[in-house]
Coordinates of C-alpha atoms in Angstrom, one line a residue:
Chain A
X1 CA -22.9 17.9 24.7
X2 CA -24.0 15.0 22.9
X3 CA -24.5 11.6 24.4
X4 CA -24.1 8.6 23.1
X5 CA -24.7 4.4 23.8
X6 CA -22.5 2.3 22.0
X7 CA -24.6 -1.3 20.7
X8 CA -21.6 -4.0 20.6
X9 CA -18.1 -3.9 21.3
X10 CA -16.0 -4.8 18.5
X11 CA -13.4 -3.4 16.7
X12 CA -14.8 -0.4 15.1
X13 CA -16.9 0.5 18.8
X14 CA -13.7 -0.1 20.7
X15 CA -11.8 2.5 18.5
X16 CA -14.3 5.2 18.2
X17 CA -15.2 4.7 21.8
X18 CA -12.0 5.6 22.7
X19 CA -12.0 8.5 20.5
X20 CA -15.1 10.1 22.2
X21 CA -13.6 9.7 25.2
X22 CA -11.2 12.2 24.5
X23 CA -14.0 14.5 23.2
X24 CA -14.9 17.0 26.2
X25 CA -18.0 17.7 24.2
X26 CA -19.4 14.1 23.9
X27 CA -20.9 12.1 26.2
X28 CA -20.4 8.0 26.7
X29 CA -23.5 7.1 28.3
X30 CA -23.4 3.0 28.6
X31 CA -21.8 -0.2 26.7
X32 CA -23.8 -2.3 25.5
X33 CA -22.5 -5.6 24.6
X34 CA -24.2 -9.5 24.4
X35 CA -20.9 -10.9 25.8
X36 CA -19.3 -9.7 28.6
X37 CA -16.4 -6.8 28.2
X38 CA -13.2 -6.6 30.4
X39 CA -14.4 -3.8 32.4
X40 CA -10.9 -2.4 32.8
X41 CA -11.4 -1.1 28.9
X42 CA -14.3 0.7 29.5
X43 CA -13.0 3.2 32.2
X44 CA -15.7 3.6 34.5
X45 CA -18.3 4.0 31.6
X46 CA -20.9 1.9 32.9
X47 CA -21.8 -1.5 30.8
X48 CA -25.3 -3.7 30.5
X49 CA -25.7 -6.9 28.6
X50 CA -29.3 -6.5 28.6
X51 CA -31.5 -5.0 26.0
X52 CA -34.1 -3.7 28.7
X53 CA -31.1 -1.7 30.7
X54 CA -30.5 0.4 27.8
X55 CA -30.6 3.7 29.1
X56 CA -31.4 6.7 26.9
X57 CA -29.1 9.1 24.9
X58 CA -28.7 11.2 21.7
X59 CA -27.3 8.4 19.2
X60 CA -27.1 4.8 19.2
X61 CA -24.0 3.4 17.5
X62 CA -24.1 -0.2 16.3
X63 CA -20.6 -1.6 15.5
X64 CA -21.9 -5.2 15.4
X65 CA -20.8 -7.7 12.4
X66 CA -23.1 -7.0 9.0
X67 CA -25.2 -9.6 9.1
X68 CA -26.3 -8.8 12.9
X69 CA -27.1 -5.3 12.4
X70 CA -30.6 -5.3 11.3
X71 CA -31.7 -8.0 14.4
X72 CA -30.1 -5.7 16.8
X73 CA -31.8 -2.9 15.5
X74 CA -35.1 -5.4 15.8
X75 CA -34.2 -5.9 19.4
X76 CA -33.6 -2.1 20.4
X77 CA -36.5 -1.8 23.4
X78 CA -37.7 1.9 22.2
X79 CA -38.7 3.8 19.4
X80 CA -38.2 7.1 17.6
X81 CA -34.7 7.7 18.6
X82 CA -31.4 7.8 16.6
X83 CA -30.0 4.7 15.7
X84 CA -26.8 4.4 13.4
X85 CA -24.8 2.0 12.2
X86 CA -21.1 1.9 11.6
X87 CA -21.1 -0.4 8.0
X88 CA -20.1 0.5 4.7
X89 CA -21.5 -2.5 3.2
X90 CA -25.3 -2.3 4.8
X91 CA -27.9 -0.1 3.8
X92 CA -29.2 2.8 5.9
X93 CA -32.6 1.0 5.5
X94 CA -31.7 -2.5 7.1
X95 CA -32.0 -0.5 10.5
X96 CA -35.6 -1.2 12.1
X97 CA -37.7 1.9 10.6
X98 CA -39.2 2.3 14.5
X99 CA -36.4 4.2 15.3
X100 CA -34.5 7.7 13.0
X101 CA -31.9 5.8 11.5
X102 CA -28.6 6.7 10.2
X103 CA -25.0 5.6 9.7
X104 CA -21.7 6.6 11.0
X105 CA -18.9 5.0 8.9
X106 CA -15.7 5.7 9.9
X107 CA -13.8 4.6 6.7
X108 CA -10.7 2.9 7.8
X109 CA -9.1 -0.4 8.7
X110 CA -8.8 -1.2 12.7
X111 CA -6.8 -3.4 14.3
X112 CA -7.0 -4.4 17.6
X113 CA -4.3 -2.8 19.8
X114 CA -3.2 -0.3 17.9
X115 CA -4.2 2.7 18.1
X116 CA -5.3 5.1 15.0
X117 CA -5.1 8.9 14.6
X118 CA -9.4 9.8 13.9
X119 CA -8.5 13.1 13.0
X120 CA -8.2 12.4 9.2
X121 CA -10.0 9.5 8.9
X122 CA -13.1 10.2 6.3
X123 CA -16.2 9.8 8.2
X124 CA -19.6 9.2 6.5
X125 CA -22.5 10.2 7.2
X126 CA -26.0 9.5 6.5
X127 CA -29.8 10.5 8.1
X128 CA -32.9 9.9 7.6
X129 CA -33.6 13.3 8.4
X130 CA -31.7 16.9 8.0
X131 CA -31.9 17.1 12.2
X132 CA -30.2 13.8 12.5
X133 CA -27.9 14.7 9.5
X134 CA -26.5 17.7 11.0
X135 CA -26.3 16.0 14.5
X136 CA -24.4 13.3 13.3
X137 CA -22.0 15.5 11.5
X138 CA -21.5 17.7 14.8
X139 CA -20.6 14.5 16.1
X140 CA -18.1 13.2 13.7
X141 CA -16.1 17.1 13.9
X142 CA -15.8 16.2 17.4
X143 CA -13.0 13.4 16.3
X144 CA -12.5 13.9 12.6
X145 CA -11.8 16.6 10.2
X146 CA -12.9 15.0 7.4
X147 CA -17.0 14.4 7.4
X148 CA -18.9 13.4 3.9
X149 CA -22.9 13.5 3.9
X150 CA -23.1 10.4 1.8
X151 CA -25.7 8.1 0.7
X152 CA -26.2 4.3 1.0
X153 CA -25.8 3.8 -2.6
X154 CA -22.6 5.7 -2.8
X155 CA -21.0 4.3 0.7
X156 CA -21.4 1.2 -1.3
X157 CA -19.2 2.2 -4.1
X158 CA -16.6 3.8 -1.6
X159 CA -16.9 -0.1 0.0
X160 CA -16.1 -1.9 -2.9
X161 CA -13.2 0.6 -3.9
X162 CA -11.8 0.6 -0.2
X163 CA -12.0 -3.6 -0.8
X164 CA -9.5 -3.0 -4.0
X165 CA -7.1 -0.5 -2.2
X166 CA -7.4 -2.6 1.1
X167 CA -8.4 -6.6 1.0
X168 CA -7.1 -6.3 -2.4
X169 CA -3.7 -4.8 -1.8
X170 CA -2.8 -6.4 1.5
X171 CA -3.2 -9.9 -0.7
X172 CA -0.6 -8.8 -2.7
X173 CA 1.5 -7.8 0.3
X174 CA 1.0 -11.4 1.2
X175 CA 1.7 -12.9 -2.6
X176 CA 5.0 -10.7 -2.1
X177 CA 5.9 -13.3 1.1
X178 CA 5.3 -16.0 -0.2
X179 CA 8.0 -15.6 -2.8
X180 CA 10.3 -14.3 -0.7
X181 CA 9.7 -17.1 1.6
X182 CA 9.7 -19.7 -1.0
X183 CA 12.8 -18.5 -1.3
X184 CA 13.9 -17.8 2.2
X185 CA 14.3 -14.6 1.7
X186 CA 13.4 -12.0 4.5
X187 CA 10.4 -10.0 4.1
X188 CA 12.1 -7.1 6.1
X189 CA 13.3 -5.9 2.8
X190 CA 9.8 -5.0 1.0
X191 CA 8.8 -2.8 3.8
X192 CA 10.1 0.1 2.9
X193 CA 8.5 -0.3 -0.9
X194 CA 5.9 -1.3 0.4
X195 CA 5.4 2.3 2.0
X196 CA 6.6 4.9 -0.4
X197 CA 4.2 3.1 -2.6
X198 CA 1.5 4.4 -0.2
X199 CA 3.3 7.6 0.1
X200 CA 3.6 8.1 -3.7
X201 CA -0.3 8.0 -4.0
X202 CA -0.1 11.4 -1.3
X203 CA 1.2 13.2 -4.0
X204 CA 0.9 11.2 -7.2
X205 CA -2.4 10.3 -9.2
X206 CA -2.8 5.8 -9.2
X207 CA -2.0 6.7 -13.1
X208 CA 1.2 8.7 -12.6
X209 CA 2.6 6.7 -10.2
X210 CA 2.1 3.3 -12.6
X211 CA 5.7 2.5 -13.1
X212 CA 7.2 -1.4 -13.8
X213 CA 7.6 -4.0 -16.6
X214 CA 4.1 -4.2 -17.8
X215 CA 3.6 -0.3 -17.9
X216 CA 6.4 -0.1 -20.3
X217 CA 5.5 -3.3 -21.8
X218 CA 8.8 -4.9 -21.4
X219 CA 8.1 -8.6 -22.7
X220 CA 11.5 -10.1 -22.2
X221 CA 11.2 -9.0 -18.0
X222 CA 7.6 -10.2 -17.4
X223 CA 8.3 -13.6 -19.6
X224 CA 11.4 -13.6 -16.9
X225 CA 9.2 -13.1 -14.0
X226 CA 6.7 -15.8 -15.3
X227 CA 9.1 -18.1 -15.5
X228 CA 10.5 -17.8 -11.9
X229 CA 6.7 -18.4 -10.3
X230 CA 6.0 -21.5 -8.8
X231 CA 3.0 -20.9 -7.4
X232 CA -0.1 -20.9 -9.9
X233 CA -2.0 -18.3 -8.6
X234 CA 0.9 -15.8 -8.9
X235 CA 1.1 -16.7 -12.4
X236 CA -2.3 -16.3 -12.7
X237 CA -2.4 -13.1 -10.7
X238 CA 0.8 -11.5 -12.8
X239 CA -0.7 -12.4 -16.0
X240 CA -4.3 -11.1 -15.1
X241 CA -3.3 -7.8 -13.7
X242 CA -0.1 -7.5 -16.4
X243 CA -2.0 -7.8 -19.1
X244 CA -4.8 -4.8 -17.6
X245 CA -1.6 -2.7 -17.2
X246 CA -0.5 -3.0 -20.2
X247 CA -3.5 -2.3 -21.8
X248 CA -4.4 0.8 -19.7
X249 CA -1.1 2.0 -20.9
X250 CA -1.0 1.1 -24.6
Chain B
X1 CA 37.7 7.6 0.4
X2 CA 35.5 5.6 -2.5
X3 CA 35.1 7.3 -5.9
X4 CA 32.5 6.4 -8.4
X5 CA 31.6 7.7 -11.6
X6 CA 27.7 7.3 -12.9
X7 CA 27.1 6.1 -16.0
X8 CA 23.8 7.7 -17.0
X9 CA 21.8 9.4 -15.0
X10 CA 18.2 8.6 -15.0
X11 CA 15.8 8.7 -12.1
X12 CA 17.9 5.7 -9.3
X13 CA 21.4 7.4 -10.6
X14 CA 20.1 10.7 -10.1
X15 CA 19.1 9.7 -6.6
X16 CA 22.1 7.9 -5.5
X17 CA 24.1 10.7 -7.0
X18 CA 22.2 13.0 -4.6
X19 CA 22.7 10.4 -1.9
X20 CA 26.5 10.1 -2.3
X21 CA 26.7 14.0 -2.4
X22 CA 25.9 13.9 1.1
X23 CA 28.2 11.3 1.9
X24 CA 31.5 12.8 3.5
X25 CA 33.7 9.4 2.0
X26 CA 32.2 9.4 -1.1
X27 CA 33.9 11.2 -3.9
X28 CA 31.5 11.9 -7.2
X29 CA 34.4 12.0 -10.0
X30 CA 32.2 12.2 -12.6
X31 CA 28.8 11.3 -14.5
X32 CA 28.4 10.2 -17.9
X33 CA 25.1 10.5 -19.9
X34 CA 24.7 9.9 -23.7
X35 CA 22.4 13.2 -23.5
X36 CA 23.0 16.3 -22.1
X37 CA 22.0 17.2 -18.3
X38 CA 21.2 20.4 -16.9
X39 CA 24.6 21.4 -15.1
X40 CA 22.6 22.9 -12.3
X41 CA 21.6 19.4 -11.6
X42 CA 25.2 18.3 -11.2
X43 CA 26.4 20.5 -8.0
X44 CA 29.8 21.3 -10.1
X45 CA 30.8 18.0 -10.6
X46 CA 32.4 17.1 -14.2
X47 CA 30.3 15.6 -16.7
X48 CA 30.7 14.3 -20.2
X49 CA 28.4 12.3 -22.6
X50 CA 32.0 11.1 -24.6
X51 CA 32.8 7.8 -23.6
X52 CA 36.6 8.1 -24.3
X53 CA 36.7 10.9 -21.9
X54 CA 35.5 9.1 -18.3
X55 CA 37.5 9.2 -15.9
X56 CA 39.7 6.5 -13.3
X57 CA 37.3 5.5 -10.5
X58 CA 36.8 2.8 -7.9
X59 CA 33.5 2.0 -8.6
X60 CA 31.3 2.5 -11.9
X61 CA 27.6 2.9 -11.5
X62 CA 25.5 1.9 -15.0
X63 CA 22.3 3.4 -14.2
X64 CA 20.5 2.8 -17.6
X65 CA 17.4 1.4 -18.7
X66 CA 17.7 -2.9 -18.5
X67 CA 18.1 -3.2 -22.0
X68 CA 20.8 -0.6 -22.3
X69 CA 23.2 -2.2 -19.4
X70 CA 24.9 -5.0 -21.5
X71 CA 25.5 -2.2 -24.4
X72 CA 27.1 0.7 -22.1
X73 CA 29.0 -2.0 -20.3
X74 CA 30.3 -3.1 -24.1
X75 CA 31.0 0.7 -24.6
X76 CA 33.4 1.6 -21.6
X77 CA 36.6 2.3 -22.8
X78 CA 38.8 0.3 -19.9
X79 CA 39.0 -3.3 -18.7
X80 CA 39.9 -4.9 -15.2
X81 CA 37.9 -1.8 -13.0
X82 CA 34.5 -2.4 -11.0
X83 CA 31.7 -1.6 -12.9
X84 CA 28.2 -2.4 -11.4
X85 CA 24.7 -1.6 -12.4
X86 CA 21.9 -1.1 -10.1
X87 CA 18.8 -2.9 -11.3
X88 CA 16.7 -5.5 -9.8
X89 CA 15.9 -7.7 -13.3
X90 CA 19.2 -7.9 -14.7
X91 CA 22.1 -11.0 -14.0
X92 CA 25.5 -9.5 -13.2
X93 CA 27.0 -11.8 -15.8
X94 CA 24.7 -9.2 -18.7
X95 CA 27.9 -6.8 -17.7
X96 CA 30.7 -6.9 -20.1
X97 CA 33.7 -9.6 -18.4
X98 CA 36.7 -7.4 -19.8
X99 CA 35.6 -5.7 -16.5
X100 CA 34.9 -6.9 -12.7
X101 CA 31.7 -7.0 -12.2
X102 CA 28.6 -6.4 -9.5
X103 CA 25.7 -5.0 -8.7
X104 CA 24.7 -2.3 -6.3
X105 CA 20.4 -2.5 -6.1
X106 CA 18.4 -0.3 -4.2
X107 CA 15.3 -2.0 -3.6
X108 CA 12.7 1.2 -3.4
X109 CA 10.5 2.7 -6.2
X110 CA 12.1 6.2 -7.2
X111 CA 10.1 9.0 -8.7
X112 CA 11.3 12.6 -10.2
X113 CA 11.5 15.4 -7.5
X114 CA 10.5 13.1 -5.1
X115 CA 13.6 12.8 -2.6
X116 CA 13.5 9.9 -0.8
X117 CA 15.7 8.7 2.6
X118 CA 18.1 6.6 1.3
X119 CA 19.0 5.4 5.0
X120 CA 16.3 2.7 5.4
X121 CA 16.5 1.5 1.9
X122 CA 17.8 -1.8 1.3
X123 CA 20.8 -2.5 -0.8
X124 CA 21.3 -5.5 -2.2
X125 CA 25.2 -6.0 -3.5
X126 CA 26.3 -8.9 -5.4
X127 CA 30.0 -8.6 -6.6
X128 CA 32.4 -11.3 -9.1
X129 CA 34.9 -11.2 -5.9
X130 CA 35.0 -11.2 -2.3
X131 CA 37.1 -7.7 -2.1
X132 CA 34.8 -5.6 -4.4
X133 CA 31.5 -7.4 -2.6
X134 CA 33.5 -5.8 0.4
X135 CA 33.9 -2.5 -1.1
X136 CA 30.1 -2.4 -2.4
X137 CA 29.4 -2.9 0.9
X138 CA 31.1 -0.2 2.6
X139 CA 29.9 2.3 -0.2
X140 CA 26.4 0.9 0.6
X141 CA 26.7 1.7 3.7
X142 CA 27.8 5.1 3.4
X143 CA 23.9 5.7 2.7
X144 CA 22.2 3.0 4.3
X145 CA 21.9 1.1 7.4
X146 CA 20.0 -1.8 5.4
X147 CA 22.6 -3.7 3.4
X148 CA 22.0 -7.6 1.7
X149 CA 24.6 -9.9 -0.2
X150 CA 22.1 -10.8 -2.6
X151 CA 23.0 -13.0 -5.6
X152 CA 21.3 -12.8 -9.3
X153 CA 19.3 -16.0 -8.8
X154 CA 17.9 -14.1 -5.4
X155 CA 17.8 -10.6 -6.7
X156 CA 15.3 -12.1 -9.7
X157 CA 12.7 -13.3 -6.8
X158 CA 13.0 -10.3 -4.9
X159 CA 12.5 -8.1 -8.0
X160 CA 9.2 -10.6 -8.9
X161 CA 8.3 -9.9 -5.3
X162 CA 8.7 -6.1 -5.6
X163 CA 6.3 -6.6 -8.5
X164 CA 3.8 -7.4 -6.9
X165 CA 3.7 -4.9 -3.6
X166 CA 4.8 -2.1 -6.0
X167 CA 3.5 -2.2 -8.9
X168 CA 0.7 -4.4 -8.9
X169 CA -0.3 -2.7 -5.7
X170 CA -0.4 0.7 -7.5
X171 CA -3.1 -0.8 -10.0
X172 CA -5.2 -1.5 -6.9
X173 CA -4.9 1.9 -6.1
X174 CA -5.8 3.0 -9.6
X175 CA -8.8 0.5 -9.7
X176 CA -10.5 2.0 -6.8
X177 CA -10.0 5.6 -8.1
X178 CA -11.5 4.6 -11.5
X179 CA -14.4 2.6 -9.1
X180 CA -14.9 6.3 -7.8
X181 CA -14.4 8.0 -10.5
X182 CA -17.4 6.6 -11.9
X183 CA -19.2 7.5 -9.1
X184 CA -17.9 11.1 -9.1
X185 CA -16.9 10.4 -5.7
X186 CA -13.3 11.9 -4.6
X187 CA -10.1 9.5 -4.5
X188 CA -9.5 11.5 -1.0
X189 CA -11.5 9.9 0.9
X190 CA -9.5 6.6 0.5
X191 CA -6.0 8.1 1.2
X192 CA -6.0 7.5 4.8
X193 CA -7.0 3.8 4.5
X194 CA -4.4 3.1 1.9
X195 CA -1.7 4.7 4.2
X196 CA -2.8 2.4 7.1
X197 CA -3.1 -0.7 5.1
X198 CA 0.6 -0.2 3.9
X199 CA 1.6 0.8 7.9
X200 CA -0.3 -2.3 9.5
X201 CA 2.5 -4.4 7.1
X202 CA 5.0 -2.5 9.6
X203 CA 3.6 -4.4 12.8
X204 CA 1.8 -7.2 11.5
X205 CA 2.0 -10.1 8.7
X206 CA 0.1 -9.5 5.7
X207 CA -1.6 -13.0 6.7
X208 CA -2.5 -11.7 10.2
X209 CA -3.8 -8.3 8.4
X210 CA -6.0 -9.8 6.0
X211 CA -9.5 -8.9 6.3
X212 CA -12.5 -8.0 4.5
X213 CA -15.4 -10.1 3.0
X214 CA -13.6 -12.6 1.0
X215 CA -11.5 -13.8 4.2
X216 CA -14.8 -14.0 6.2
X217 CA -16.1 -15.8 3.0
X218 CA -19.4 -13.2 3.4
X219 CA -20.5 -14.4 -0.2
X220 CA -23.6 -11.5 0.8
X221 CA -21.3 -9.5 0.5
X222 CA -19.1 -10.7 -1.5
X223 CA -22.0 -11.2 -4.6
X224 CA -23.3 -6.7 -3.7
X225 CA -19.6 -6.1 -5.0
X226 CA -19.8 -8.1 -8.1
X227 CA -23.3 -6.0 -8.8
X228 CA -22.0 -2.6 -8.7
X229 CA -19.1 -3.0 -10.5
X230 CA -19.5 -2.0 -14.0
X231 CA -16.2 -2.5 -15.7
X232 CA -15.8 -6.1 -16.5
X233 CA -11.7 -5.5 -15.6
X234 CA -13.1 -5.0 -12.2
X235 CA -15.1 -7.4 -12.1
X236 CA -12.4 -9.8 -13.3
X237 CA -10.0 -8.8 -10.7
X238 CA -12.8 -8.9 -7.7
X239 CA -13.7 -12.5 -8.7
X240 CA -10.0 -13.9 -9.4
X241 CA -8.3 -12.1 -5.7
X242 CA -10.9 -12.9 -3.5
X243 CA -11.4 -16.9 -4.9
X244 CA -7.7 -16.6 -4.0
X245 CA -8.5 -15.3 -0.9
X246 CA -11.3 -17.5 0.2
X247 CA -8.8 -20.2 -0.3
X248 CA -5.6 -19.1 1.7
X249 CA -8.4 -18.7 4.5
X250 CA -10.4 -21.7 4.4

C-alpha cells in the first residue's frame, strides 16, 4: 500500500486522484487545497486548507500552476519526505531541497469533466534518489502501463514537443473554424479528418503520413489556397509552414 | 440500382470502389486506369486501360490526380452522361461540358491498406442539374450517413480548411518527432496526447480546448521553449503560432 496527499486541486490532481481511487493498492490520505473543494468530489477522502493539518503519507503530489510550485514546496510544514510535482515544464530542483523531491508527470491533456483512460497515458518519472525512483514507479504501474524514468532536462524536451503536437495542433484546429465560419460553413465536417489524422500517426511515421499540396509541391493549388485567405495570419501560417513542407520534401 | 464506372483508380477511387462493393444498389460496371491494376484487386469486375472500350453507366467517377481531371474528362469517348470527379481543389466547370457534370468529394484523408469507414465521412456533391445533384446524393448515401450540397466556391474553403487540420496538423506531428528525435527520446510517448487532442475536438471547440503557455501568455515559459529548440524551423514555427495565440487570447 502506498499512501498518498494530494497539494492542490486542479486539473491534473482531480484526474489522477480519481485514478488512485480505483487503485486497491494506493492509499488517498487527505486533500489539500488553499481554496475550498466541493466536498461531494472528494468522496469521503478527508480535506484541509491548512498547511499545519497536513497529515503524513508516502508521497506528496503537487498539481498546482507552474509558477506556484516551488512556494508550495517552501510552505510544506516537514522535512525529509517525498515531495513530487506533476509539471513538465519545471525542474525537479524548483522543489524545496528539505524534503526527497521528485516528479510525477502524467503526460497528457485534461479537461475538466471528462474523463481519461490512465492506462496508456506515459507517465514520467523522476527522483532524487533510486528508493524514491522505484517507489514512484510502483506508483505510476498502479494506473498506467506506460512509466519512463526520465530526467528534468529531457521532460523539458518531451514539453516543448507535446506544445507542437498539442497547443500547436489544436490552433490549427481552430484556424480550420475560422474559415469555415467565415464562410458559414459547419465545422461538423472536419471532425472526422481531423481524427484519422490522429489515427494515421498510430500506424504511420509524421513523415509517411505527410500527404497535400505542398508535399507534392503543387504551386498552382497552394497559390489557389493563398488566394482564398482573408485572414492574414492564415496566409502567414500557410506560407510559413508550406514552404517547411516543401522543403522537407524536396 | 446506380452504376458507375471509375475512371482511374488511385488511392480515393480505390476506396470508394471498395465502398460501393459493399453496397447492395450499387453496381461496379467497370474501372478504367491508363496503367495496368492487379486483377486481384478488382473482385472480378471488368477493367480496361482503352478509353474506347468503357462502358454505359449512370455515373462516371474521375479519380485522377488534380491536374489530370480536365484531360481524362477531354478523353472520354461519349457526351451528354454524368461524369464527376472527386477532389476537393478542383471547379466542376475543369470537367469537359460535352458531358453533365459534378462532383462527388469525400472529405477524409485516404492512405494505401488503410481501410477506412466510409459511413461517417462527409460527402460533399455538387452537380450541373437538380436531378443528377439528386442522384449524387442517393449514391452518396449508399455509403454514408453524412452528405453536403456543396458548391465549387464552398468546396475551395473547405478544402483550404482541410489543409490546415490535415496536413498542416501532420507537420506538427512531424515537428515534435524530429524535437525528440534529437533527443533520442521515443515518438511513443506522445501518441496518447495527440489522440486526445484530436478527440477533445469531438466535445469541445478548438477555442474552448486551447491551452498551454502561449494562451496563459506564461512568457517563463514560453522564452525555456525558445532555448531548447535547436532547429531554427522550430524555432520559427514556436514564435510565429504562439504570437498568434497570445493574440486570439488576449
Amino acid at each position: 500500500m502506498i499512501s498518498v496527499v494530494f497539494i492542490g486541486f486542479g486539473n491534473v490532481n482531480s484526474h489522477l486522484f480519481h485514478a488512485f481511487l480505483k487503485a486497491d493498492t494506493v492509499q488517498i490520505v487527505q486533500v489539500f487545497n488553499r481554496s475550498k473543494v466541493d466536498t461531494s468530489e472528494l468522496f469521503g477522502i478527508p480535506f484541509t486548507s491548512d498547511f499545519a493539518e497536513i497529515k503524513e503519507a508516502d508521497v506528496y503530489i503537487i498539481g498546482t500552476s507552474d509558477t506556484a510550485i516551488a512556494e508550495v514546496s517552501d510552505f510544506l510544514p516537514f522535512d525529509n519526505r517525498l515531495v513530487v510535482h506533476t509539471s513538465g515544464g519545471v525542474e525537479m530542483e524548483k522543489l524545496n531541497s528539505k524534503n526527497r523531491r521528485g516528479v510525477f508527470y502524467p503526460l497528457q491533456t485534461f479537461s475538466k469533466n471528462k474523463a481519461v483512460d490512465f492506462e496508456q497515458i506515459p507517465i514520467c518519472i523522476e527522483a532524487e534518489n533510486d528508493a524514491d525512483g522505484k517507489l514512484l514507479q510502483n506508483l505510476a504501474k498502479k494506473i498506467s502501463k506506460v512509466v519512463h524514468l526520465i530526467n528534468s532536462a529531457e521532460r523539458a524536451k518531451i514539453h516543448v514537443a507535446a506544445v507542437f503536437v498539442n497547443n500547436f495542433v489544436n490552433y490549427m484546429y481552430l484556424a480550420g473554424k475560422e474559415i469555415l465560419d467565415e464562410n458559414k460553413l459547419p465545422f461538423d465536417i472536419l471532425r472526422p479528418l481531423i481524427q484519422e489524422t490522429a489515427q494515421k500517426i498510430e500506424t504511420l511515421t509524421p513523415f509517411d503520413a505527410q500527404t497535400g499540396p505542398a508535399k507534392r509541391h503543387d504551386q498552382n493549388t497552394i497559390e489557389k489556397h493563398l488566394s482564398l485567405l482573408n485572414n492574414p495570419n492564415h496566409r502567414h501560417l500557410y506560407e510559413v509552414i508550406t514552404e517547411m513542407i516543401r522543403k522537407k520534401f524536396e
